[in-house]
XYZ file of C-alpha atoms in Angstrom:
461
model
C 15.590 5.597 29.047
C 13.631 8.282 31.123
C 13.071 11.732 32.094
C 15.782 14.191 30.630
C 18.095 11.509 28.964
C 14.850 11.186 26.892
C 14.630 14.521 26.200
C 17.722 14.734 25.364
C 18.279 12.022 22.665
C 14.814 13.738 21.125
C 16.732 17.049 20.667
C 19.496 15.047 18.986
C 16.796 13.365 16.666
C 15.098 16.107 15.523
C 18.941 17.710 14.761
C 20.379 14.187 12.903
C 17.819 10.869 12.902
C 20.703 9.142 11.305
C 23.627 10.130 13.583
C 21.183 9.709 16.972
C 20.440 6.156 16.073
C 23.792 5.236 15.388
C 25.085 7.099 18.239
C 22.306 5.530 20.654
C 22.564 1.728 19.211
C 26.340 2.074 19.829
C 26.270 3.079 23.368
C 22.942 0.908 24.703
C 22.683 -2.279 21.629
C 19.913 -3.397 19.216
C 16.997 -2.255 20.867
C 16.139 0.981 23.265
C 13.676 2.335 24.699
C 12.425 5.903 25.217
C 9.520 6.126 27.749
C 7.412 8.881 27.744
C 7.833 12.204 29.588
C 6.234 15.603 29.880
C 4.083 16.384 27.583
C 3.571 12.824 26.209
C 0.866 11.031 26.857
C 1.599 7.513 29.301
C 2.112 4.851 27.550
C 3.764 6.837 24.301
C 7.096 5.046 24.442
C 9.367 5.142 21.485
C 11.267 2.037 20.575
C 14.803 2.192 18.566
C 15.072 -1.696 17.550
C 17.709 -2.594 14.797
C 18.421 -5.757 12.921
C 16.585 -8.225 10.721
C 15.086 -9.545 13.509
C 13.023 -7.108 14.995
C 12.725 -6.136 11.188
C 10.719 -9.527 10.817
C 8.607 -9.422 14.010
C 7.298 -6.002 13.325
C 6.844 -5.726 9.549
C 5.800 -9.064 9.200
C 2.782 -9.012 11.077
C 0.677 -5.813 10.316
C -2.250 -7.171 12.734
C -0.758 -6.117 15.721
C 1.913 -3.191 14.405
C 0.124 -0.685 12.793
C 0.998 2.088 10.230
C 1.067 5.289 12.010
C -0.075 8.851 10.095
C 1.957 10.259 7.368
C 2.467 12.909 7.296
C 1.935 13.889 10.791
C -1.900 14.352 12.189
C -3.878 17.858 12.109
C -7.021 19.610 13.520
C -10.227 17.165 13.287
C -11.699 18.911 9.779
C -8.280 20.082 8.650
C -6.977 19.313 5.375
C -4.198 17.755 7.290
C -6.127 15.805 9.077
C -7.883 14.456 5.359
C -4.378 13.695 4.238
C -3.350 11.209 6.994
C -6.195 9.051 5.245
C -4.026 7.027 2.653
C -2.362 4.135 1.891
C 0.539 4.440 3.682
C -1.488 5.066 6.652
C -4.648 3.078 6.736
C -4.736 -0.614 8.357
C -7.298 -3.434 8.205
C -9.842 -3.751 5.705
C -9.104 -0.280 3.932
C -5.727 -0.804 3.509
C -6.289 -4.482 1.977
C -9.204 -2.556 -0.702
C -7.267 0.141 -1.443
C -3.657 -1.858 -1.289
C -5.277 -4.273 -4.028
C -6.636 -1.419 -6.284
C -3.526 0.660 -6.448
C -1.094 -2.009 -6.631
C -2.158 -4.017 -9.303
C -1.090 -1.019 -11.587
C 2.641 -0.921 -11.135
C 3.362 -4.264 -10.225
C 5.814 -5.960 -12.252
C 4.622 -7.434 -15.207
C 2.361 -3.950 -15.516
C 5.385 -1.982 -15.291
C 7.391 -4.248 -18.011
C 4.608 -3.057 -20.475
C 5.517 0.555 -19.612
C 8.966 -0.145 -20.615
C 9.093 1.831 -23.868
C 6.930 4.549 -22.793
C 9.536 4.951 -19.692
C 12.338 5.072 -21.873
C 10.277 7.465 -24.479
C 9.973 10.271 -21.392
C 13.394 9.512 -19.658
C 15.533 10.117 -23.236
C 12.904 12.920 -23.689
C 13.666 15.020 -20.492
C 17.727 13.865 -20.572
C 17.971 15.616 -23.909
C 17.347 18.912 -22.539
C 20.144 18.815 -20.004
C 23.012 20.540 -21.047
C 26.608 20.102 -20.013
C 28.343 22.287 -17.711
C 27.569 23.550 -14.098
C 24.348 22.053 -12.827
C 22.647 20.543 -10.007
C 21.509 16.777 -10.132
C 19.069 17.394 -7.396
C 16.361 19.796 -9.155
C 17.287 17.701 -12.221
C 16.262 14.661 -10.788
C 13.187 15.739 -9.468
C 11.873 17.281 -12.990
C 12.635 14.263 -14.483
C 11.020 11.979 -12.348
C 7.898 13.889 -11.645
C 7.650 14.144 -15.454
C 8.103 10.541 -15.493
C 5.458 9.502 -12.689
C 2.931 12.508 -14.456
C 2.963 11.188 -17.523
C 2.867 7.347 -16.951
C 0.300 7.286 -13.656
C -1.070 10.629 -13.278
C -3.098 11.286 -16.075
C -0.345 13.580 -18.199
C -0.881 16.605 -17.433
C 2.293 18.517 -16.543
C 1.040 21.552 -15.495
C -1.451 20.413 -12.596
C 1.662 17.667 -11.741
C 4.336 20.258 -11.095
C 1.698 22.702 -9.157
C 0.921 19.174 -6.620
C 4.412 18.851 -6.657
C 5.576 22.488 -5.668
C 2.634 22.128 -3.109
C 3.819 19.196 -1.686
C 7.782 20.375 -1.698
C 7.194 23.385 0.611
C 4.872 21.262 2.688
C 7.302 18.619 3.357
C 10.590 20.834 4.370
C 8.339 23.153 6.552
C 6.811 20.187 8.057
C 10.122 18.967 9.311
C 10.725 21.919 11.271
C 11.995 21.759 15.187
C 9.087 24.867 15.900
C 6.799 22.477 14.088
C 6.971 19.876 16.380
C 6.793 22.541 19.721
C 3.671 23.516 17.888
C 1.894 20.420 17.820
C 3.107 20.187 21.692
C 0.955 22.741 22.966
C 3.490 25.874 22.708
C 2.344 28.771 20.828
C 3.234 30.039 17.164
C 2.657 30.185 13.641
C 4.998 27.552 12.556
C 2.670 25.239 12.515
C -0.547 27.185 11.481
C 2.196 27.389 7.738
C 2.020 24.060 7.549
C -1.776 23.888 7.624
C -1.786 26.322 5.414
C 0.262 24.098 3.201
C -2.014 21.207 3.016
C -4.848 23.443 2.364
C -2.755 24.315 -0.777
C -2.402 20.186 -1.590
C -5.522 19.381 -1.319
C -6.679 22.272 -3.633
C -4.112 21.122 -6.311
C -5.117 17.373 -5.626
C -8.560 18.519 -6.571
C -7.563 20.329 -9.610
C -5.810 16.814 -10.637
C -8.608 14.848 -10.130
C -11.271 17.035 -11.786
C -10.001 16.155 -15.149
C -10.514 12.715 -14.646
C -13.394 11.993 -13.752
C -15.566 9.428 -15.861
C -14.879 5.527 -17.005
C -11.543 3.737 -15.311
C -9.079 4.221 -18.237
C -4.802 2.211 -18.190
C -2.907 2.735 -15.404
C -4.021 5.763 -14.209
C -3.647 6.262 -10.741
C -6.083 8.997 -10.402
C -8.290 7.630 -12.396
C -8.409 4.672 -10.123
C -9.014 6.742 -6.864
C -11.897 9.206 -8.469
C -13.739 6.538 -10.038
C -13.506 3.102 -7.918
C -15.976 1.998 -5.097
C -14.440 2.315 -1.602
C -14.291 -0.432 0.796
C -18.252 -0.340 1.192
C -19.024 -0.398 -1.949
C -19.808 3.395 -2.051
C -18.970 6.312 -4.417
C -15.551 7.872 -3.706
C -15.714 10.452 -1.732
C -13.368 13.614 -1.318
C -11.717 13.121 2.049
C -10.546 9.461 0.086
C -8.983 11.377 -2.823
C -7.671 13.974 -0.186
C -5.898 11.628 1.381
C -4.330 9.326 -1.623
C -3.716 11.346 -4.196
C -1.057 13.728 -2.614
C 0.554 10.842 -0.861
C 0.641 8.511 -3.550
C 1.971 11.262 -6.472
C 5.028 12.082 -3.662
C 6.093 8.905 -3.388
C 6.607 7.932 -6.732
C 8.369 10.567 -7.806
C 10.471 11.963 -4.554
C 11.755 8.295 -3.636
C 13.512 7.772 -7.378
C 14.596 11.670 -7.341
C 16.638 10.516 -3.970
C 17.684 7.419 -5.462
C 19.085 8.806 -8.824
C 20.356 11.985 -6.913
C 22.475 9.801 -4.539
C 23.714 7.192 -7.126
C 25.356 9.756 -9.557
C 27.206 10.933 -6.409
C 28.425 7.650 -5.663
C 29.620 7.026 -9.356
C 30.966 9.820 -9.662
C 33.201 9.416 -6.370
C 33.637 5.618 -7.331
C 35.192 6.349 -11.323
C 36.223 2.960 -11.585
C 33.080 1.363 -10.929
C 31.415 4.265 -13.041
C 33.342 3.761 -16.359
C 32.520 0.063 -16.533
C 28.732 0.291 -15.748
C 29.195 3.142 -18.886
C 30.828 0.465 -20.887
C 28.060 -1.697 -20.302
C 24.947 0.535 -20.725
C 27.022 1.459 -24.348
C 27.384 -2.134 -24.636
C 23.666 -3.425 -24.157
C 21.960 -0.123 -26.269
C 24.720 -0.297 -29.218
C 23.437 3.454 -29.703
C 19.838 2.696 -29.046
C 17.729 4.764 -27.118
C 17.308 3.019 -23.357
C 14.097 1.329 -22.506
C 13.379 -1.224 -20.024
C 13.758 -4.154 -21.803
C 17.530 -3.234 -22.473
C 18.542 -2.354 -19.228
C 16.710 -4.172 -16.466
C 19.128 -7.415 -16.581
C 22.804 -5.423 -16.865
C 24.244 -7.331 -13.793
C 26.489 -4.246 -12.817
C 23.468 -1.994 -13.200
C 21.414 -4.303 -10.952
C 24.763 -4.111 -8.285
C 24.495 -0.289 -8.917
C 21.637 0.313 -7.605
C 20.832 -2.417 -5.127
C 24.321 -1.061 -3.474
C 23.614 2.633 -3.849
C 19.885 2.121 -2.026
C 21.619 -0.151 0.669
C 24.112 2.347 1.509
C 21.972 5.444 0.907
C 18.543 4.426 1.438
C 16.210 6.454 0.300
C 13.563 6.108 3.138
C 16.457 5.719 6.606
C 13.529 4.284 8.985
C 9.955 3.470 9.504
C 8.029 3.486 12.434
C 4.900 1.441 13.353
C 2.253 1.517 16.567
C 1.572 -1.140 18.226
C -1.808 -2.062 18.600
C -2.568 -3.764 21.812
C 0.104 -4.986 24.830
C 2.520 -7.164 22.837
C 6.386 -8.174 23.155
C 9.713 -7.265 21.156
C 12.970 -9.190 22.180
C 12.621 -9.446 25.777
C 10.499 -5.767 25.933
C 6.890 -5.545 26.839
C 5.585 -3.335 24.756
C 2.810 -1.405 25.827
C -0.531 -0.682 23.441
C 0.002 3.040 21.820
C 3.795 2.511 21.633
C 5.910 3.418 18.645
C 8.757 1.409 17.308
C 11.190 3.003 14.999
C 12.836 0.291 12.752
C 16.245 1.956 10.998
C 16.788 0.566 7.583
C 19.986 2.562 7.631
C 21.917 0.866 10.097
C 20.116 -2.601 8.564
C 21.669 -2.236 5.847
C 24.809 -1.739 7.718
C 25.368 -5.085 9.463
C 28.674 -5.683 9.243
C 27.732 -9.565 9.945
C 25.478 -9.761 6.934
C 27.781 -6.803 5.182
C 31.102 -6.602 5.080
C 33.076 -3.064 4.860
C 29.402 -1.936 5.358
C 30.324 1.982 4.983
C 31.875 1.211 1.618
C 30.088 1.549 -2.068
C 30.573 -1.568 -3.031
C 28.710 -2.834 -6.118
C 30.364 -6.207 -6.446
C 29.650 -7.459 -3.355
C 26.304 -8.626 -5.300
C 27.068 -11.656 -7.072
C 27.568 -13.791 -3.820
C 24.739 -12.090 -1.414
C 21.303 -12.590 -1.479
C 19.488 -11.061 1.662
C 16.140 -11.037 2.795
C 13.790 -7.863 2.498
C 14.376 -7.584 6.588
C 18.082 -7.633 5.758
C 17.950 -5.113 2.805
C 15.792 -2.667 4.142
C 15.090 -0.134 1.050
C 11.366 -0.895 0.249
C 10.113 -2.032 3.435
C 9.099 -5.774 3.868
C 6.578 -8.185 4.992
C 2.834 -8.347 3.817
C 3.317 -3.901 3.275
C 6.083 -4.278 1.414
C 5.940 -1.370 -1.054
C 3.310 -1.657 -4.253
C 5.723 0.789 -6.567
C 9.188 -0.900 -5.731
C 9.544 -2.598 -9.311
C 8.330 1.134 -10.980
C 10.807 2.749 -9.034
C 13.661 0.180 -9.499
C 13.008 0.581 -13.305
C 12.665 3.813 -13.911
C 16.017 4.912 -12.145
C 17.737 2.215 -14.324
C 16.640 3.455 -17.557
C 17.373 7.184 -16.070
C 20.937 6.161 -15.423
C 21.016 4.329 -18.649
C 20.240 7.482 -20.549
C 22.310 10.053 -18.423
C 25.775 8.395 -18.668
C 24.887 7.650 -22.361
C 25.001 11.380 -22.727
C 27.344 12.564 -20.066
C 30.086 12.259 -17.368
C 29.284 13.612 -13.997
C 31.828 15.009 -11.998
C 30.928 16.566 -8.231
C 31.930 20.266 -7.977
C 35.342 20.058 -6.523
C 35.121 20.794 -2.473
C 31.768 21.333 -3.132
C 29.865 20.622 0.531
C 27.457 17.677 0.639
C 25.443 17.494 3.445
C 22.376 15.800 4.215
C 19.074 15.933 5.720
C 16.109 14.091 6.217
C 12.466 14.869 5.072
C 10.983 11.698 4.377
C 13.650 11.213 2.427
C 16.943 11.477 3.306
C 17.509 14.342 0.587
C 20.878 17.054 -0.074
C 20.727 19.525 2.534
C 21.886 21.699 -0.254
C 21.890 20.373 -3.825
C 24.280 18.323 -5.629
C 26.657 20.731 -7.661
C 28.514 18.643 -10.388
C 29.569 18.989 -13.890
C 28.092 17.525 -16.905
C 31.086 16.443 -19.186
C 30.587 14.781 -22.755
C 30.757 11.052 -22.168
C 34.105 9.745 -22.326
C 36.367 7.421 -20.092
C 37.877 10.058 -18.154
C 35.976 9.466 -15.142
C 37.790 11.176 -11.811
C 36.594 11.361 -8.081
C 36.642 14.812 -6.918
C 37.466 15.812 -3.056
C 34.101 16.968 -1.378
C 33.580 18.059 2.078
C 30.379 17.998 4.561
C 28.916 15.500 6.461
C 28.025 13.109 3.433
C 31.752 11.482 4.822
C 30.320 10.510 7.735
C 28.072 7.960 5.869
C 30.060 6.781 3.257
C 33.514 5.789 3.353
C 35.129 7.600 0.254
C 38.331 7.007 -2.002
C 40.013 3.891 -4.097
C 38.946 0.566 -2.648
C 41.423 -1.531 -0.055
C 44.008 -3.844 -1.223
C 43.627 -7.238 1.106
């Protein structure tokens, strides 16, 4: 595509990422291109390529497709410039040092040995819910910020929840349409907030890391960054915990808040598939508190959540930058060029999937796709460090909020969407928290959630 049909489709991106990719894979197939116009720079095409396929040739070989800057890139000396220095970010040799250091942490057998200690915080933060009116969304991000403070950045609340705040109000005003004219040359102050913003992070990244200073001690992220070598061999410095700490605390927490946020709405709009994965979390912890151990083999838990993050992933698409001249398909892609893989409609292919707009957990026991097939956590050699810490904490979060309750979505309440880095509630999720009990009910909602997931009883074949 070229000249204002470009410009075009980038208006209807920055209004609906999800609904522009679907609309523009429909109409032109698998893989599109968006050459550059106007103000973009030659060479700067954007590439729209869908399927496991293209999923494989780009995530699986990080030497030629690079990870672009996340957030987005700033004024040379800006703290927004600092925080485009991390590890989602960073390629070659400082991505393998600092890949290997943080990783090692959370990976899977580390996380096991958390397992009581997750379940300890989860239970902890559950019992102060109350029933009644609420909404899951602020819920779930208190409890899993508490979660991620406590177990991998150093405990202390306070300092978490002023990084978090900090880095809440950064990322909706980042996503702003004026933003983006900004950064484009026009004039105005949208931008200049948003600086302003990551001045605030890296202040409250500092505060974080001040305390913890000293000898390496468990798994404590920050401890890791403020006292470990750097690539060279060389004292950390501050632009390196600028750039990893507010990164890293985000994603551990805001990635699970999504997940749990979105699964509770599907349960509660699926009641049959929520009173037996109730009947077997009450089976497994026989009154019990819920810790890792207990939950992470339930089958239908597993199904739970491996269909809830296939149909609402938490992360829709990734992009990477190619490197030097290379090919995709039967494109030649051009060095500087941006591809923008969509784990959303992955996750949708109805050959691989079948009634792919349908929550269905029991579809489970007979697939097994590949991490390019089942786009949630990325794939390849990047695939993400904290996937087995996030997959177990929002298993032992469900397991201890449908021991204490019954969620039920607001009746008509509106559920829209919209997308962050996350693909978040444009508005909340209003339910109710009932006593646990079998009486499990789908309410009627409105919004454009519907056009994502296909609601009501399942199909009789």
């Amino acid at each position: 595509m070229r000249g204002i049909t470009t410009l075009w489709y980038y208006l209807k991106l920055l209004r609906d990422p999800i609904d522009c990719a679907r609309t523009v894979v429909e109409r032109y197939g698998p893989l599109v291109a968006f050459e550059s116009f106007g103000f973009h720079r030659r060479g700067r095409t954007t590439i729209l390529a869908v399927g496991s396929a293209f999923n494989k040739s780009v995530l699986g070989d990080p030497r030629i497709w690079h990870a672009g800057q996340l957030p987005m890139s700033g004024p040379k000396g800006s703290a927004l410039e600092r925080m485009t220095e991390n590890l989602v970010s960073l390629n070659g040799a400082r991505h393998a040092h600092y890949r290997r250091l943080l990783a090692q942490p959370i990976r899977n057998s580390s996380v096991d040995g958390l397992g009581d200690a997750i379940g300890a915080v989860v239970a902890g933060e559950v019992a102060s819910w109350r029933s009644g009116n609420a909404d899951i969304w602020p819920l779930a991000k208190d409890l899993m910020r508490t979660v991620a403070v406590a177990l991998l950045f150093g405990g202390d609340q306070q300092r978490g929840a002023a990084l978090g705040e900090a880095l809440e109000a950064f990322v909706v005003e980042a996503k702003s349409p004026k933003v983006y004219l900004c950064r484009a040359g026009f004039p105005g102050k949208a931008f200049e907030r948003v600086l302003a913003r990551a001045d605030e992070i890296e202040r409250c990244a500092f505060d974080m890391a001040a305390t913890d200073r000293g000898p390496k001690h468990g798994i404590d992220l920050v401890s890791l960054i403020v006292n470990s070598a750097d690539e060279n061999g060389d004292a950390p410095s501050d632009r390196a915990i600028a750039g990893h700490l507010p990164v890293l605390f985000g994603a551990s927490y805001e990635t699970c808040q999504t997940i749990l946020t979105w699964t509770l709405f599907l349960l509660a709009q699926h009641p049959w598939v929520a009173r037996d994965l109730a009947d077997e979390i009450a089976g497994a912890l026989k009154g019990a508190p819920p810790t890792l151990s207990r939950v992470k083999d339930l089958p239908l838990l597993d199904a739970v959540f491996r269909e809830s993050t296939r149909i609402l992933p938490p992360v829709p698409a990734q992009s990477r930058i190619a490197s030097q001249d290379t090919q995709l398909g039967r494109y030649e892609v051009e060095a500087g060029s941006h591809v923008v893989l969509s784990s959303f409609l992955t996750n949708r292919d109805p050959d691989l999937y079948e009634e792919p707009a349908r929550f269905k957990p029991e579809r489970w026991s007979r697939i097994n796709p590949s991490a390019f097939e089942y786009m949630v956590f990325s794939g390849g050699p990047r695939i993400c460090p904290g996937y087995w810490f996030g997959m177990g904490v929002v298993k032992v979060a469900l397991a201890a909020i449908l021991s204490r309750f019954r969620i039920e979505v607001v009746p008509n309440a509106r559920i829209d969407y919209r997308m962050s880095i996350t693909m978040r509630p444009r508005n909340g999720m209003p339910v109710v928290l009932h006593a646990p009990d079998s009486e499990w009910v789908a309410s009627p909602v409105n919004g454009r959630i519907r056009n994502l997931v296909e609601l009501g009883p399942p199909r009789l074949h």
